[in-house]
Every structure is written in C-alpha cells, then in structure tokens.
CSV table of C-alpha atoms and ligand atoms in Angstrom, one decimal:
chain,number,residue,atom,x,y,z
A,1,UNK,CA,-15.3,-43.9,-21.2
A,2,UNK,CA,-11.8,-44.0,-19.9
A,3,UNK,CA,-11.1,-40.6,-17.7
A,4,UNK,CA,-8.1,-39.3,-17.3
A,5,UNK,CA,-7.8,-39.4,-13.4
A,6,UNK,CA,-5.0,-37.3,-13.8
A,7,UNK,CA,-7.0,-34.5,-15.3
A,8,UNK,CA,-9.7,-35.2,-13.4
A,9,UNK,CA,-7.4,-35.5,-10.0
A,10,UNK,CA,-5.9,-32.0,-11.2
A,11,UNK,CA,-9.0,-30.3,-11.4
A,12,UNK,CA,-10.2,-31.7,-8.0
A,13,UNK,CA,-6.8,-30.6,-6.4
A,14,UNK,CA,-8.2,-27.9,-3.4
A,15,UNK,CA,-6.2,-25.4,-2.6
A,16,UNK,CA,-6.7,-26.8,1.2
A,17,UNK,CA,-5.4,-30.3,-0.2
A,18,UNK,CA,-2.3,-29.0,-2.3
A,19,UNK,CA,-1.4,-27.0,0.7
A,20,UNK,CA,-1.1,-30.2,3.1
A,21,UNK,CA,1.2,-31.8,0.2
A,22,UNK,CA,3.1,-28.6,0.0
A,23,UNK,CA,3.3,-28.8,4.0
A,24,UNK,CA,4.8,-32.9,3.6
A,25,UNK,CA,7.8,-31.0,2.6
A,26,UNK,CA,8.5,-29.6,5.6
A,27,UNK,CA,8.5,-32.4,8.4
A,28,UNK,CA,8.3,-30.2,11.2
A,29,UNK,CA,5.6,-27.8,9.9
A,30,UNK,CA,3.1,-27.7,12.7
A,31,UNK,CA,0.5,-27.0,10.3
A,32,UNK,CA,0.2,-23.9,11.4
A,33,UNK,CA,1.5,-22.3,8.2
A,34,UNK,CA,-1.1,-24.6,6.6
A,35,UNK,CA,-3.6,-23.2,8.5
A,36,UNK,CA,-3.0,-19.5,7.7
A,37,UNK,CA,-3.2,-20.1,3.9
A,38,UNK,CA,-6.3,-21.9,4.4
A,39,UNK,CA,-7.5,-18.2,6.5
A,40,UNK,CA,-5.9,-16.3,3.0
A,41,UNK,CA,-7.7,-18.3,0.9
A,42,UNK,CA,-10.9,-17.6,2.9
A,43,UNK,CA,-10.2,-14.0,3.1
A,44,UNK,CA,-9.5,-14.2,-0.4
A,45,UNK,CA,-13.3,-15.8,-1.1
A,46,UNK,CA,-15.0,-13.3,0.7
A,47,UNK,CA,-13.2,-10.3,-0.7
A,48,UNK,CA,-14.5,-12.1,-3.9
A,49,UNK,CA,-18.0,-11.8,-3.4
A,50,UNK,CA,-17.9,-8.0,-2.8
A,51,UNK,CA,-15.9,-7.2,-5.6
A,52,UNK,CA,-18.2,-9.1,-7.8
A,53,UNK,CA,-21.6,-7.0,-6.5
A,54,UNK,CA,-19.8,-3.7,-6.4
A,55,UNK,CA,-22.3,-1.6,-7.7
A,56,UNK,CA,-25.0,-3.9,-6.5
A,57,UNK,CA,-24.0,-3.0,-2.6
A,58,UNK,CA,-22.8,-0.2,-0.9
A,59,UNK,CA,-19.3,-1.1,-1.7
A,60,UNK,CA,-18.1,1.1,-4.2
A,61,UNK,CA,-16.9,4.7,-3.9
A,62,UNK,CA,-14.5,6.5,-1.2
A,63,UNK,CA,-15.3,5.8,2.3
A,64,UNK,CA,-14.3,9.3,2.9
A,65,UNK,CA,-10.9,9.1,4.8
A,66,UNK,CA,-7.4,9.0,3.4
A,67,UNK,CA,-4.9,6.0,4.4
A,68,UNK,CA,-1.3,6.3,5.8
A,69,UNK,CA,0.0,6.8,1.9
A,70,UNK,CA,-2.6,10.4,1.7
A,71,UNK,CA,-4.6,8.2,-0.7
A,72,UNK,CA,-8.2,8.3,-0.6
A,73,UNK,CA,-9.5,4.7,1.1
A,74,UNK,CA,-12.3,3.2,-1.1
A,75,UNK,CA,-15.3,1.1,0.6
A,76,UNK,CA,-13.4,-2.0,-0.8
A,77,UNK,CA,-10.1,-1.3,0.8
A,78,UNK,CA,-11.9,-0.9,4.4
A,79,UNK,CA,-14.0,-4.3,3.7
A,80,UNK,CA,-11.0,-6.2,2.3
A,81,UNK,CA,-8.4,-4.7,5.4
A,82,UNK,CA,-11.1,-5.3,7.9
A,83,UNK,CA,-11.7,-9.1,6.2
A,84,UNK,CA,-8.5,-9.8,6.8
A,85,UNK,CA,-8.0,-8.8,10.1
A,86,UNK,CA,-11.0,-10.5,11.7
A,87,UNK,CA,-10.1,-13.5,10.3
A,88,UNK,CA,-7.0,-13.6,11.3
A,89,UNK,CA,-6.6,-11.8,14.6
A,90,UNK,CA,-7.9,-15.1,16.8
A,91,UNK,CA,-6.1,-17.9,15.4
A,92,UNK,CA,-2.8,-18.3,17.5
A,93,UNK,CA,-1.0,-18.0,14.3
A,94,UNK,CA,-0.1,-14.6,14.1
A,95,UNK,CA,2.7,-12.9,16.4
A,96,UNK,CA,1.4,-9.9,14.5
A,97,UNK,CA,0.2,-8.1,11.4
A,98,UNK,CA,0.6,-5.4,9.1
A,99,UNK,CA,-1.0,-3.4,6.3
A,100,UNK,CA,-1.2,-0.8,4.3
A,101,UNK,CA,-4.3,0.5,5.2
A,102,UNK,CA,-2.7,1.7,8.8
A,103,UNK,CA,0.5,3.4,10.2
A,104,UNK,CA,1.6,0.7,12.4
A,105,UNK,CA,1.7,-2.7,13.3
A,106,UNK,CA,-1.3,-4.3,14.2
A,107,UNK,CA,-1.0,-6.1,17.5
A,108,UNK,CA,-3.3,-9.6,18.4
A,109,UNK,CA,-5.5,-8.8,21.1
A,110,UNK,CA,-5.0,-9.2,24.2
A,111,UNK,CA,-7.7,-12.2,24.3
A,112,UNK,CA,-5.8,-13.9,21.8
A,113,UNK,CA,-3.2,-17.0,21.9
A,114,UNK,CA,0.3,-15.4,20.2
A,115,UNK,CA,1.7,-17.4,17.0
A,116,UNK,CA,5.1,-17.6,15.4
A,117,UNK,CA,4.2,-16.3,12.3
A,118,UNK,CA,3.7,-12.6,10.8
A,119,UNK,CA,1.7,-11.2,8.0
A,120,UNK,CA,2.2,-8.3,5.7
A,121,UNK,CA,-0.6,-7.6,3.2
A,122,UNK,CA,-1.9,-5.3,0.9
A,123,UNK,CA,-5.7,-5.9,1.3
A,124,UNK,CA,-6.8,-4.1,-2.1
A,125,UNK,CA,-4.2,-3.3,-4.3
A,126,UNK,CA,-5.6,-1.2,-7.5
A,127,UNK,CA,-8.0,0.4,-5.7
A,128,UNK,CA,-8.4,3.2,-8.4
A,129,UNK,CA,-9.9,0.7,-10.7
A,130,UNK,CA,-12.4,-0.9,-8.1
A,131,UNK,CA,-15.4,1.5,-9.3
A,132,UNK,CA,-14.6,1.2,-13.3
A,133,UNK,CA,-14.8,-2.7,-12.7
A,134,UNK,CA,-11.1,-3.7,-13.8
A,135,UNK,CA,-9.4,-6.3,-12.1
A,136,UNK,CA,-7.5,-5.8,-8.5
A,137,UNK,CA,-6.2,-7.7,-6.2
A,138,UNK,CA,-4.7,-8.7,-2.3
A,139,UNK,CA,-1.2,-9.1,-1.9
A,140,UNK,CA,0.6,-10.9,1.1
A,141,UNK,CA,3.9,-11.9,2.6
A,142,UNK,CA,4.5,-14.2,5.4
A,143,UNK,CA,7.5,-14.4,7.5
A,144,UNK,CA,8.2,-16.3,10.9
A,145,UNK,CA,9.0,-14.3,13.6
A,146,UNK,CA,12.3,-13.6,14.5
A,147,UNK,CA,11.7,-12.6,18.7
A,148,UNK,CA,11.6,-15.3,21.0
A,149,UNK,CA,8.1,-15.1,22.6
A,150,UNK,CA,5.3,-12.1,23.3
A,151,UNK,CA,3.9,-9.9,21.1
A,152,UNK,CA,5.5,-9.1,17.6
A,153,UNK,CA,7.6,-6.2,17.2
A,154,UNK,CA,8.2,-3.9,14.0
A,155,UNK,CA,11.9,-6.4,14.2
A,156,UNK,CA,9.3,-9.3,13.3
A,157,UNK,CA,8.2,-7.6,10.7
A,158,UNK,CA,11.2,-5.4,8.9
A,159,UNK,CA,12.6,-8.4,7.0
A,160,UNK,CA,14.1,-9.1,3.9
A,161,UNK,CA,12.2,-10.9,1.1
A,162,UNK,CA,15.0,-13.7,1.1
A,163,UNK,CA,13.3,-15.2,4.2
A,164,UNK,CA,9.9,-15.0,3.3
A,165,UNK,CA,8.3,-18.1,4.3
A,166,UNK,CA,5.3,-18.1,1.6
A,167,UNK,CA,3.9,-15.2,-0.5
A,168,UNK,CA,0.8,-14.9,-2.9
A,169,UNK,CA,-1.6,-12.6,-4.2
A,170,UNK,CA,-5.7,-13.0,-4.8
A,171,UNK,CA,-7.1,-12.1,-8.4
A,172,UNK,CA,-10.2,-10.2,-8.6
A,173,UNK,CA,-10.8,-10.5,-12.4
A,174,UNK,CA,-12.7,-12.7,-14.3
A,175,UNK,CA,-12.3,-15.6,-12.6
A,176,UNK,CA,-10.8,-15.2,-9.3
A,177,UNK,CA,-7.6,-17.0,-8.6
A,178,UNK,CA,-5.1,-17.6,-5.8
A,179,UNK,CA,-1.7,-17.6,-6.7
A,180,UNK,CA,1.2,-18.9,-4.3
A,181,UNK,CA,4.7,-20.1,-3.5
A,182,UNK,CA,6.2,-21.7,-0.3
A,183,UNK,CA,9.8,-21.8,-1.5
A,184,UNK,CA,8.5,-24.8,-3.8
A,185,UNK,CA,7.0,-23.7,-7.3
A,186,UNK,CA,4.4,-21.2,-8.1
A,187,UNK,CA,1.1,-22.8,-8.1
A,188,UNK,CA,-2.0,-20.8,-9.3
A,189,UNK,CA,-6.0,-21.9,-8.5
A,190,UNK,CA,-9.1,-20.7,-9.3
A,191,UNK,CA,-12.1,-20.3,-7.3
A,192,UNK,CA,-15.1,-22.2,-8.6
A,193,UNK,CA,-18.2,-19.8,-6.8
A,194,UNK,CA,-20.5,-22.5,-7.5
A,195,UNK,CA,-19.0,-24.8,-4.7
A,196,UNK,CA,-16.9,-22.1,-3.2
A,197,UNK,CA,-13.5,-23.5,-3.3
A,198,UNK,CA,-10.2,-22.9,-4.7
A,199,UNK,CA,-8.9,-25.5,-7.4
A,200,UNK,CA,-5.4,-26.3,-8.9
A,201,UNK,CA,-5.4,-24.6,-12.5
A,202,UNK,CA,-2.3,-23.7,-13.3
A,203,UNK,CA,0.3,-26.0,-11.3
A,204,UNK,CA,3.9,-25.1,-11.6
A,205,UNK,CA,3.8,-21.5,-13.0
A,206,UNK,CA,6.9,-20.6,-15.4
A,207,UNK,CA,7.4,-17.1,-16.8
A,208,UNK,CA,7.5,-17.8,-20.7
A,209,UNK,CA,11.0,-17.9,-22.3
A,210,UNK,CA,10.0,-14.9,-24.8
A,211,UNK,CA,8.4,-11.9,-23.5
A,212,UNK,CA,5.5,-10.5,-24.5
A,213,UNK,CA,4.7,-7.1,-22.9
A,214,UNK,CA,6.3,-4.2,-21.1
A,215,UNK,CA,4.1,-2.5,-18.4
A,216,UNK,CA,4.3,1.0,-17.8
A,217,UNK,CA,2.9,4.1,-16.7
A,218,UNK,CA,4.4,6.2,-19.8
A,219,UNK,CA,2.8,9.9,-18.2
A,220,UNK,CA,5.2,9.8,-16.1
A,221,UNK,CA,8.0,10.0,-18.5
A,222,UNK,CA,8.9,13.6,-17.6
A,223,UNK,CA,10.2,12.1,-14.1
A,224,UNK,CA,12.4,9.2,-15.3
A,225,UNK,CA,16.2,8.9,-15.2
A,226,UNK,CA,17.8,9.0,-18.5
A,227,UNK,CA,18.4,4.9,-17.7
A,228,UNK,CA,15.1,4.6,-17.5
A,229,UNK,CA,13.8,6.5,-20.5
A,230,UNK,CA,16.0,4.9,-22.9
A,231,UNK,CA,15.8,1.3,-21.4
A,232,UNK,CA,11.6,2.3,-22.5
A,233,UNK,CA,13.0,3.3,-25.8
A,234,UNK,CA,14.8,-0.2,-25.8
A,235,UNK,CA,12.2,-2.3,-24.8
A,236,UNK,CA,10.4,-0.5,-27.8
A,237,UNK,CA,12.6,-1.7,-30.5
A,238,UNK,CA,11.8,1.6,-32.0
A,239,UNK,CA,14.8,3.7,-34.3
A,240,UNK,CA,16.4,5.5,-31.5
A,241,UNK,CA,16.3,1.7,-29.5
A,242,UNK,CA,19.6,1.1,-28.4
A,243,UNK,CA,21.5,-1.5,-26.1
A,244,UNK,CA,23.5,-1.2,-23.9
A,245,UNK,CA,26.9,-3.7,-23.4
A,246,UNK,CA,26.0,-7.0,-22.0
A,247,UNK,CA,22.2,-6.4,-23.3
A,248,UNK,CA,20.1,-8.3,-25.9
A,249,UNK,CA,18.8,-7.2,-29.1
A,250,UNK,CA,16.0,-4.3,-28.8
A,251,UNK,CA,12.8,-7.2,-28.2
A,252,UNK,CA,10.4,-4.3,-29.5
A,253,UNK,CA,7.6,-5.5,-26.8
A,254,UNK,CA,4.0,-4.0,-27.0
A,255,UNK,CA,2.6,-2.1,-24.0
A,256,UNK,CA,-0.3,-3.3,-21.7
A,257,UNK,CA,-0.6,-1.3,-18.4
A,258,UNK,CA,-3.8,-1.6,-16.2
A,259,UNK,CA,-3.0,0.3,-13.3
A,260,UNK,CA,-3.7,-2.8,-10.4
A,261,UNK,CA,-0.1,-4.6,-9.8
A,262,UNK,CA,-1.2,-7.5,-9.1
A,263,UNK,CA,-3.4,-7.6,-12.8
A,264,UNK,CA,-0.3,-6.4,-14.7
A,265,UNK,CA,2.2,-9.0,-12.7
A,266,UNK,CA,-0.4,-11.9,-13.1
A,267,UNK,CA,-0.5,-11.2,-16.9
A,268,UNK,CA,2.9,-11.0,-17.3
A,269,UNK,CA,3.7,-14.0,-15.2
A,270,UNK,CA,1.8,-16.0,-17.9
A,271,UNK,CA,1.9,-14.0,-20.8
A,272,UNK,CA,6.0,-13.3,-20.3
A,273,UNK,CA,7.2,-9.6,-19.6
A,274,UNK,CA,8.2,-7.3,-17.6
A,275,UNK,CA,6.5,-4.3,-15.2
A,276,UNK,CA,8.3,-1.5,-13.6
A,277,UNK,CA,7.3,1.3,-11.9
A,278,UNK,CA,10.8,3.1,-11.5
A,279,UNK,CA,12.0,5.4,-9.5
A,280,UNK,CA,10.4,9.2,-10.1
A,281,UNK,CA,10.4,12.6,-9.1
A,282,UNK,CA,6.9,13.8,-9.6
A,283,UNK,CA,6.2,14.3,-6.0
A,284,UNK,CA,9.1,15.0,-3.2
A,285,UNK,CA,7.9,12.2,-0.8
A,286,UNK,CA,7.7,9.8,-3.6
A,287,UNK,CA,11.3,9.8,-4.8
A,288,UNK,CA,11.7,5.7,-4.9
A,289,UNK,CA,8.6,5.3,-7.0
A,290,UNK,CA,5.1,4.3,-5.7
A,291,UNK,CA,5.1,0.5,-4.6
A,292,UNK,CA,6.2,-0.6,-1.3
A,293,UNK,CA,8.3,-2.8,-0.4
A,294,UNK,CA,7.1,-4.9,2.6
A,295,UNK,CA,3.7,-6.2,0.8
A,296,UNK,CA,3.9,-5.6,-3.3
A,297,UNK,CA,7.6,-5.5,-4.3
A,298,UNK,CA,9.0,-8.6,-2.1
A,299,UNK,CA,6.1,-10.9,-2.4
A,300,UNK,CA,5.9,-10.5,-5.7
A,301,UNK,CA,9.6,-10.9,-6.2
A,302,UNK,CA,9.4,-14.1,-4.5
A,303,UNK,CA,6.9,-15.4,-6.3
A,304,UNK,CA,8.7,-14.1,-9.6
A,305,UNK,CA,11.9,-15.5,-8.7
A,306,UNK,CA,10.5,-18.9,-7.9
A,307,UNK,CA,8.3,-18.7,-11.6
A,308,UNK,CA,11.9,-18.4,-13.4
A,309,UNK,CA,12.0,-14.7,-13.2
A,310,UNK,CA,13.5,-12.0,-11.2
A,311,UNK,CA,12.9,-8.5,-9.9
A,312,UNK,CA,14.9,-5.8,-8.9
A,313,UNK,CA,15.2,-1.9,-8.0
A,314,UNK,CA,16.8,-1.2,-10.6
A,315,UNK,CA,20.9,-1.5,-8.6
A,316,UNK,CA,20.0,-5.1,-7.2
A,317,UNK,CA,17.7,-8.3,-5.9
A,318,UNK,CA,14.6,-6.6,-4.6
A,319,UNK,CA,14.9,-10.0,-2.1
A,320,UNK,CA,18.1,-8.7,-0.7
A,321,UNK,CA,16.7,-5.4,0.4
A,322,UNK,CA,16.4,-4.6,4.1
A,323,UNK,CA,13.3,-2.3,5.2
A,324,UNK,CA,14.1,-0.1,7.4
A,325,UNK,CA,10.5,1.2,7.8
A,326,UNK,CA,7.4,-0.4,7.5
A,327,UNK,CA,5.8,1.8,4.2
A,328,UNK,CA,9.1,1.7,3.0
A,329,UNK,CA,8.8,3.1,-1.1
A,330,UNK,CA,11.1,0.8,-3.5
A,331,UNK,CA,11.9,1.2,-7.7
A,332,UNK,CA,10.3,-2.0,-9.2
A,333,UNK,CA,11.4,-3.4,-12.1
A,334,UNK,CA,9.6,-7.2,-12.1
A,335,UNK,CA,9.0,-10.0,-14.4
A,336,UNK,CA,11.1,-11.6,-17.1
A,337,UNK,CA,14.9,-12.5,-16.0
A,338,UNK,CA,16.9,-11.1,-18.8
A,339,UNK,CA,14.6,-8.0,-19.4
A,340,UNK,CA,14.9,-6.9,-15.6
A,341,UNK,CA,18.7,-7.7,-15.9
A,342,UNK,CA,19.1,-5.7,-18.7
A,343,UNK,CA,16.9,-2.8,-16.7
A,344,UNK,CA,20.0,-2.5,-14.4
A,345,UNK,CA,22.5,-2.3,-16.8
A,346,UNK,CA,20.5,0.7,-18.3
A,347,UNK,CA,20.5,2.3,-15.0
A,348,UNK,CA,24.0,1.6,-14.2
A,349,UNK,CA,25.1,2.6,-17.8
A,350,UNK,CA,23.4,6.3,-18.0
A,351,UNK,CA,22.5,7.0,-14.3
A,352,UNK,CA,25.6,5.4,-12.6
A,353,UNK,CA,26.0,2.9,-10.1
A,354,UNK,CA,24.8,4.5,-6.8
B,401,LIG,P1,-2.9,0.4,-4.1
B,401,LIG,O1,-4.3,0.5,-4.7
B,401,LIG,O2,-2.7,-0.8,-3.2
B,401,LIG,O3,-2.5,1.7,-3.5
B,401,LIG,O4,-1.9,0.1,-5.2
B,401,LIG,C1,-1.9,0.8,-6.4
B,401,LIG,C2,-0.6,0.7,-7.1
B,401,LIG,C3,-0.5,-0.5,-8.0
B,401,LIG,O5,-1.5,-1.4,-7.9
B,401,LIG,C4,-0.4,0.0,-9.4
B,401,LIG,O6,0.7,-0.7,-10.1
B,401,LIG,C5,0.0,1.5,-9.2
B,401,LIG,O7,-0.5,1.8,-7.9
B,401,LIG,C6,-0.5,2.3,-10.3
B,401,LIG,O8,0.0,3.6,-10.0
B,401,LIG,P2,-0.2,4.8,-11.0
B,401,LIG,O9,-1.7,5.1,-11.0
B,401,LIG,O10,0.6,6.0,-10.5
B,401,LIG,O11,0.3,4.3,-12.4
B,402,LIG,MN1,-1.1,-1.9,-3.8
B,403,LIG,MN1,-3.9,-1.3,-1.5
C-alpha cells in the first residue's frame, strides 16, 4: 500500500526536528535559541503530566499564599513556576528570567554560565479553572538581551513585542499542544504521551478569514467605556448594533468565554474571532484591564500577528508598546484583523483618541 510519506513525514515531524529547520533560517543561530525551545517544550511535558492527575495528587487547591498580582497561588502555579525555573536556570542560555509568579527578575545563579537570551513567562495562566478541570495553559516570550555582558537587567527584559525573538504558549486541554512562532509562521504540535514527544499537527497556522466567536467577560459590563459596550453591541449584530465609519457590517458573532487566555486565544486562532479583555474600572489598581503585558498580551500578539491577525489596546499595535514595568497591566483586544481594527475605531469614535 502506497503511503503518503508526506503525511506520514508530517506526523513524524518533532517539535525538536522542526525547530532545527526553523533554526537553518538563521545562519548564525548558535543553537542556543534551539536549545531553549527544546527546555519549553520539556517544561511544557512535565507541566502536562500534573495537570492531567490533578485530583489524583496533591496538586490541586491554593498553596496558601498570594502572588505579586494579590491573587491566590494554586499548587499548579508553584509546580509549573518552579518547573520552569529549574529547568532553565543552568543552561547558559538565559541572561535572566521573569514571571509572574514573583515581583522581580529572577537572576541565574551564581554557579551558572550567563546566556544571551531572556525569558518572560506566565507558568499557569487560568489558574481559576485548574480545580474544575478546564483547559489552561503556559505562556512565554523570548527576547535577546540588549546589555553587553553579566547578569540581565530589568533593561533586558522591558522590551517591546516588535523584537521578540520567538513566543508560544502550552495547551493543557484535551490534547496538549505547543504552539510557536520564530518570526516564521505559527506552527502548532501536539504531544503524543504515549512516546512523550511533541509532533507537527497543525503546520502554518492561519486565523480563518470569517470569524466565528467573540470572547468576553460580559459581568463586567458595568465597567466598560461606552466604545467598548457598543463595539459588544456590534459584534452582536443585535437591533441596537451599530457601526461605526470605516467599520464592517454588524458580523453578529456568538460568545464563547472560558476564563484561561490561552484556551480562548487557541480557539479563536483556529476557530476565527476575536478576545478582549478591555480596559475597566472595577478595581482602582486595575484601571488597564487584567492581562499583562510582558508575558500574555505581546506573546500572544506575536503569534497573532504572524497567524494573519492582529492585536491591540484598543489606541494601537500591542507590539509597539514599551513596558515601563515588569507587571505592567495592558487593554487586550486580540484575534481577527478586521474585528480588532474595527475595536479601535469604536474606542476612538465614542471614548476619543487619548
Ligand atoms: P492567570 O491565571 O495567569 O492569572 O491568568 C488569568 C487571566 C486569563 O487567563 C483570563 O483571560 C483572565 O484571567 C480571566 O479573568 P476574569 O476571571 O476576570 O474574566
Ligand atoms: Mn495568565
Ligand atoms: Mn498565571
């Protein structure tokens, strides 16, 4: 029976293997970037098998502190931060990290050979829904450092999403899948437990052409701009859906919302829609919205961007933002080009151009 090698070579594409052909691309690569994906994709494995005995081990349930954001840290967000950090601090890779789960950076030690590169991660994003079993995820961003030599600095690490130099996210869901981009195409794989490896599944992602969703925490309402609220109202097609000049027809979208970014962005990258978590005024710290930008909004953005899509703060490129701290809050609007386009002429229209 004839196979069809190229199906067959697609499925047997490792994550390891794609990587090195991504890295052919860049003649002077050192491998070193190589290497830390491989680490990712490691991290991202053993985080895996946690997630899928929660319940089974003593994994679920608050560990009884509360992070940097005054949230409480779950069992799973210690594990995954701690994961991540061990298997990354010895490399030589790293001129240093950062993460949500701590205040500041997170320096190599002392024992340890410096790299060039940095990484910003989000170890468990969605950590509300790791003990009623719904899908979260790991986010991270990688950037190269910008000081000469010696330990990283917070410079290293406060930079724009326009000089990422590869960003991804892990899947915990049903299957668990990688997703990344190097500045060359999204590529998506999924781990196979059996042998414990990564495959190619989904090879040149693309945000559908026609949206499909619109992804939104709708109690919050009560805190929106008046942009907001009746771009909602827009994106619902409903009677009182109106446009706004230079915007499309209502698309009258139906509403998925799960609560984990990186489950409602993965759906919506494949799916076609948009997510955005605007701006609110619920609590007086929180007056950019929730998300950060450093390891949710600009990763994601990258990725977005290089799927066909785009994703913004509701004024401009989410890419061209500079942080100016490292916990730094942003608006997120994310996901299909047009929709996200048309998100910032609602703003612009009804809550003026800032
Ligand atoms: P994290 O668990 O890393 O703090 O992230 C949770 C975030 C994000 O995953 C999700 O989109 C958002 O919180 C949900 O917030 P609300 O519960 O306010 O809708
Ligand atoms: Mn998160
Ligand atoms: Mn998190």
């Amino acid at each position: 029976m004839a196979t069809d090698t190229g199906q067959f070579a697609r499925h047997m594409t490792t994550i390891e293997r794609h990587i090195l052909d991504q890295q052919s691309a860049f003649p002077d690569a050192s491998g070193s970037l190589t290497s830390l994906l491989y680490d990712i994709a490691l991290a991202g494995k053993l985080i895996a098998s946690k997630t899928v005995q929660a319940g089974l081990v003593d994994i679920l349930g608050r560990q009884g502190a509360t992070n940097v954001q005054g949230e409480d840290v779950q069992k799973l967000d210690v594990y995954a931060d701690q994961t991540i950090f061990r298997l990354m601090d010895h490399t030589g890779r790293l001129a240093v990290m950062a993460s949500e789960e701590h205040e500041g950076l997170i320096p190599i030690p002392k024992q340890y050979p410096i790299g060039n590169y940095v990484l910003l991660f989000d170890p468990l994003d969605g950590s509300s829904n790791i003990d009623v079993n719904v899908s979260v995820g790991t986010i991270f961003s990688i950037f190269r450092r910008v000081t000469a030599k010696g330990p990283g600095t917070m410079e290293d690490c406060l930079q724009p999403g326009r000089k990422l130099v590869a960003a991804g996210y892990v899947i915990y869901g049903s299957s668990t899948m990688l997703v990344y981009t190097t500045g060359n195409g999204v590529h998506g794989f999924t781990l196979n437990r059996s042998v414990g490896e990564f495959f190619l599944s989904h090879p040149d992602m693309r945000m559908p052409s026609k949206p499909k969703y619109y992804s939104v925490n709708q109690g919050y309402e009560r805190y929106w701009s008046p942009g907001v609220l009746r771009y909602t109202r827009y994106l619902q097609g409903g009677d009182d859906a109106k446009s706004v000049p230079g915007t499309p027809q209502p698309p009258g979208l139906s509403l998925r919302y799960i609560g984990s970014l990186v489950a409602d962005f993965h759906r919506n990258l494949l799916a076609g829609g948009i997510f955005f978590y605007p701006a609110d005024r619920k609590e007086a710290d929180k007056p950019h919205g929730k998300l950060r930008l450093l390891y949710e909004a600009a990763p994601l953005a990258f990725i977005a961007e290089q799927a066909g899509g785009y994703a913004s703060d509701g004024r401009g490129n989410i890419l061209d933002l500079q942080p100016k701290e490292l916990h730094q809050r942003v608006p997120l609007f994310i996901g299909d080009k047009g929709l996200v386009q048309a998100a910032e002429k609602f703003v612009a229209h009804y809550d003026g151009v800032k």
